[in-house]
PDB file of C-alpha atoms in Angstrom:
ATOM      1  CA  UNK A 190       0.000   0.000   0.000  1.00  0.00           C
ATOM      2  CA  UNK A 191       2.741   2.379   0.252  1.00  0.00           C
ATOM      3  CA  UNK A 192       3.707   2.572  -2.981  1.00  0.00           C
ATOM      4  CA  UNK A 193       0.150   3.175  -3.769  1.00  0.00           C
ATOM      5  CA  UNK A 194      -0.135   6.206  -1.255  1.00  0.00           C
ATOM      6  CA  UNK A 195       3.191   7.567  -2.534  1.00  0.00           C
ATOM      7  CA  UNK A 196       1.896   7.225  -6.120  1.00  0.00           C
ATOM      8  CA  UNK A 197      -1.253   8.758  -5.279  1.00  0.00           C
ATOM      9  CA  UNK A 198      -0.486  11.023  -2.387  1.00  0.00           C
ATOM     10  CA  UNK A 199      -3.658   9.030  -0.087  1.00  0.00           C
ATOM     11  CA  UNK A 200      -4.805   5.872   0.619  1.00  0.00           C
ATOM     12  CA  UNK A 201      -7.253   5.289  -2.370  1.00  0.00           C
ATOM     13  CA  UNK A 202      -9.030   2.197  -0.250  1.00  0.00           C
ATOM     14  CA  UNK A 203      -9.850   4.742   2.799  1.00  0.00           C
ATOM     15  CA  UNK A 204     -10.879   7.785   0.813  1.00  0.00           C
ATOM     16  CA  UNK A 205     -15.058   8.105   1.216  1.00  0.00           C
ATOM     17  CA  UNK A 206     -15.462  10.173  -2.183  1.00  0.00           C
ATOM     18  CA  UNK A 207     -13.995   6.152  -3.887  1.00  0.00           C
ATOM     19  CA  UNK A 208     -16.556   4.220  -2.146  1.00  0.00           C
ATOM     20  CA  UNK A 209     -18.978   4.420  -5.165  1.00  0.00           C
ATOM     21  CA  UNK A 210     -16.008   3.553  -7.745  1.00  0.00           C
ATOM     22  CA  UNK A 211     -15.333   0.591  -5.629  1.00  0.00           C
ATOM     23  CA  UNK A 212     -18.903  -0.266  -5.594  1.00  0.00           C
ATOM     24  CA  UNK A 213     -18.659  -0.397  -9.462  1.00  0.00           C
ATOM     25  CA  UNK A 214     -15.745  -2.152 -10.116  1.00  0.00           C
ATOM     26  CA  UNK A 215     -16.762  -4.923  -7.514  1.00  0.00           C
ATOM     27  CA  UNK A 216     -20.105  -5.609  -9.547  1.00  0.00           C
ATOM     28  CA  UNK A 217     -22.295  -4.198  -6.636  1.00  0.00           C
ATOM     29  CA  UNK A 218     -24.556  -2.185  -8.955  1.00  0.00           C
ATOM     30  CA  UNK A 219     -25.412  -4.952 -11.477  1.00  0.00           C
ATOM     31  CA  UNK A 220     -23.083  -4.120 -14.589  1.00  0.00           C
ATOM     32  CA  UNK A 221     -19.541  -3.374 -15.683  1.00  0.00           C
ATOM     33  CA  UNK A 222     -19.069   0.085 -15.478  1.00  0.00           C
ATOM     34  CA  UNK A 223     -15.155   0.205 -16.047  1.00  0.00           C
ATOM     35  CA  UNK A 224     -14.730  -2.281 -18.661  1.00  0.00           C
ATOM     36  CA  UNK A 225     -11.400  -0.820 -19.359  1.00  0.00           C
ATOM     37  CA  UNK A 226     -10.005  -2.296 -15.687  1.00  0.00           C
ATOM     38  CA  UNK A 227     -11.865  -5.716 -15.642  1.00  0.00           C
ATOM     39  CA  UNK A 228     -14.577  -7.623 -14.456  1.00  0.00           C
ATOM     40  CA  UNK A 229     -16.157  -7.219 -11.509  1.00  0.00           C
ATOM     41  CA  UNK A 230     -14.646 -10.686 -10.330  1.00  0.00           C
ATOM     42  CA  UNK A 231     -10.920  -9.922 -10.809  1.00  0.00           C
ATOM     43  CA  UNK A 232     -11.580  -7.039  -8.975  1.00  0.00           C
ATOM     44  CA  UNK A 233     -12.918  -8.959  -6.312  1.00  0.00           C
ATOM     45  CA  UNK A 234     -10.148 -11.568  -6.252  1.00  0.00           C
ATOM     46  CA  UNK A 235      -7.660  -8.489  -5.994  1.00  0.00           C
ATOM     47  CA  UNK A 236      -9.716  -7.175  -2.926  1.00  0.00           C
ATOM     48  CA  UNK A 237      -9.469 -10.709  -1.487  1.00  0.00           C
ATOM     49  CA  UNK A 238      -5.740 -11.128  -2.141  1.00  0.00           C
ATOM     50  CA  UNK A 239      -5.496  -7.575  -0.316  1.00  0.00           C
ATOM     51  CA  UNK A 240      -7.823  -8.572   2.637  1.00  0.00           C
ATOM     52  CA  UNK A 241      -5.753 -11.995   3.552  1.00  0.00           C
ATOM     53  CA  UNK A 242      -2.320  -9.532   3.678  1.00  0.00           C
ATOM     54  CA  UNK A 243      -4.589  -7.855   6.104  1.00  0.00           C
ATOM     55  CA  UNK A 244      -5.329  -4.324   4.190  1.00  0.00           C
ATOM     56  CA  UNK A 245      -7.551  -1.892   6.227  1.00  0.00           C
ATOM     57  CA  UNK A 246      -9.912   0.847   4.537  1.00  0.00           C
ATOM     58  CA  UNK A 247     -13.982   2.107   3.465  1.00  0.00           C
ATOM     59  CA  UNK A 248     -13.098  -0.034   0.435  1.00  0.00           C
ATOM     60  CA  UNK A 249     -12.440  -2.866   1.920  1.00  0.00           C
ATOM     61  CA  UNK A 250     -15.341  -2.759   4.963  1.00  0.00           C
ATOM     62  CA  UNK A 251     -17.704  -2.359   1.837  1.00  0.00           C
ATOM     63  CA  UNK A 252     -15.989  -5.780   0.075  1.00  0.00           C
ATOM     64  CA  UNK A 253     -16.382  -7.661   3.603  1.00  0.00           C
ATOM     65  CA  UNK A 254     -19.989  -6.574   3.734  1.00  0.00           C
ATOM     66  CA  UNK A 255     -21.400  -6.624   0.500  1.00  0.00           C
ATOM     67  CA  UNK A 256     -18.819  -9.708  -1.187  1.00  0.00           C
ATOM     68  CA  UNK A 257     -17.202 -11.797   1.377  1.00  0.00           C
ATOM     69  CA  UNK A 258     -19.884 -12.303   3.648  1.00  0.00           C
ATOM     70  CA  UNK A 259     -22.701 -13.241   1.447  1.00  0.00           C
ATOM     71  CA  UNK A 260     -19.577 -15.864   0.235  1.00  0.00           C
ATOM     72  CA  UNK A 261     -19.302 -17.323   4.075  1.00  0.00           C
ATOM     73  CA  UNK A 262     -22.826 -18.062   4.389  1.00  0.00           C
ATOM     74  CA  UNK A 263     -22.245 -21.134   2.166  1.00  0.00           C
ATOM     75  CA  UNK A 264     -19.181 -21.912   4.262  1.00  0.00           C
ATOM     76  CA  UNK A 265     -14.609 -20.982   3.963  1.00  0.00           C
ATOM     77  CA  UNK A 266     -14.760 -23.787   1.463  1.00  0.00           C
ATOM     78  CA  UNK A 267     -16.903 -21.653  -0.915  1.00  0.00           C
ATOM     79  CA  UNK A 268     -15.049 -19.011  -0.073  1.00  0.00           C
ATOM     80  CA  UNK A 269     -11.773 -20.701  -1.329  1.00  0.00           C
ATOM     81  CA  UNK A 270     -13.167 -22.247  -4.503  1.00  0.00           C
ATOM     82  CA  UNK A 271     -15.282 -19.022  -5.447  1.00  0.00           C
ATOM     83  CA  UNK A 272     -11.682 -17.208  -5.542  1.00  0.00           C
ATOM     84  CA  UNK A 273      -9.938 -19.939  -6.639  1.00  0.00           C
ATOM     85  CA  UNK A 274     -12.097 -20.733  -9.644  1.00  0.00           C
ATOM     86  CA  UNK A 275     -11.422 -16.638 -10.421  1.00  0.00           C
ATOM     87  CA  UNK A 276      -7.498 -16.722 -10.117  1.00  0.00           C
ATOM     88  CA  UNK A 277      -7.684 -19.974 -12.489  1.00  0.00           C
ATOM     89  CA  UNK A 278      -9.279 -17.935 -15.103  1.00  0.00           C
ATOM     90  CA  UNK A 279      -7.030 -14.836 -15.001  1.00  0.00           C
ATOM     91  CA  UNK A 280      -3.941 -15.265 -13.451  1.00  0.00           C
ATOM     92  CA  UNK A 281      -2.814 -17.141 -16.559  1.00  0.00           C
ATOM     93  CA  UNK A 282      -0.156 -15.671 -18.723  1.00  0.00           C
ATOM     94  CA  UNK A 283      -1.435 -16.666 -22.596  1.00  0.00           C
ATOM     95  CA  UNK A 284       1.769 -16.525 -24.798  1.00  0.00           C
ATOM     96  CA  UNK A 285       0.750 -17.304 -27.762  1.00  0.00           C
ATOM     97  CA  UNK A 286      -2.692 -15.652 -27.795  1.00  0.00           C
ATOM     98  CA  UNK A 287      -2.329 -11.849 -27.607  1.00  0.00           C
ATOM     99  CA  UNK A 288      -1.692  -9.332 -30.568  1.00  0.00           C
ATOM    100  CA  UNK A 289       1.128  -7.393 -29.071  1.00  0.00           C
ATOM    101  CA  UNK A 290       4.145  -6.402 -30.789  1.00  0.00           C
ATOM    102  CA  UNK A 291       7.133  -9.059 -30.468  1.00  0.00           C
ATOM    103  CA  UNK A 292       9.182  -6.691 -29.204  1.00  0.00           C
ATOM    104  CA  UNK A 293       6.773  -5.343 -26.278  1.00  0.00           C
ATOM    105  CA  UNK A 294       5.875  -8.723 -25.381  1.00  0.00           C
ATOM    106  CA  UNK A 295       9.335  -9.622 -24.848  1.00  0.00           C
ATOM    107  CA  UNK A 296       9.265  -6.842 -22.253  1.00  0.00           C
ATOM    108  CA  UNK A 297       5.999  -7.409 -20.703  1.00  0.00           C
ATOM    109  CA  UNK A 298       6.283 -11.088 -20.474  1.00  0.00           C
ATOM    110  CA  UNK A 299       9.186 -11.621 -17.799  1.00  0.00           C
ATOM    111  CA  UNK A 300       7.206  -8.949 -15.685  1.00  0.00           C
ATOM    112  CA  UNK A 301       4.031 -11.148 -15.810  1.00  0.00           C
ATOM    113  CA  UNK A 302       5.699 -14.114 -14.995  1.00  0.00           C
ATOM    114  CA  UNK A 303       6.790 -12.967 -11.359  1.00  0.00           C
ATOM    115  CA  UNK A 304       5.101 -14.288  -8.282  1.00  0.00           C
ATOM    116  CA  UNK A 305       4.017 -11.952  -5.693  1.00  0.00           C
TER     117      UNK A 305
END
């Protein structure tokens, strides 16, 4: 998160006036209003990687409430698979199915490949 608050001079996941763009790009109100960023699900597997490091914030109250717990009321197992099943589907690095320039994928690729 520092680098984050660095970057952007505040903690984007506490500010109050964000709570409505987090609200979008989780899926809360019923469509995909930042297509540009992703679905709604890898959204929400980013906001559970950053919730099991521990990450405070509004943002992240409002993906305990309105994703996570909803998830535990059909048990931690769901939980897992739900976020599993979303990491399987884009957490893959496709090498030979993109249209990018050889010589940017040569630089984007060893960057993708790291394991946080």
């Amino acid at each position: 998160m520092s680098k984050t608050i660095q970057a952007f001079g505040n903690n984007l996941l506490e500010m109050e006036e964000n709570v409505p763009i987090w609200e979008d790009l989780l899926g809360l109100n019923g469509y995909i209003a930042w297509e540009c960023v992703g679905l709604p699900e890898e959204t929400q597997w980013y906001f559970y990687k950053l919730y099991l490091r521990g990450v405070k914030g509004r943002a992240m109250d409002l993906f305990e409430q309105e994703v996570l717990n909803p998830l535990r009321q059909k048990g931690e197992e769901h939980v897992k698979q739900y976020f599993s099943a979303i990491e399987k589907n884009y957490s893959q690095v496709y090498e030979n199915h993109h249209t990018m320039p050889e010589w940017l994928w040569q630089k984007i690729q060893p960057v993708l490949e790291q394991k946080y």
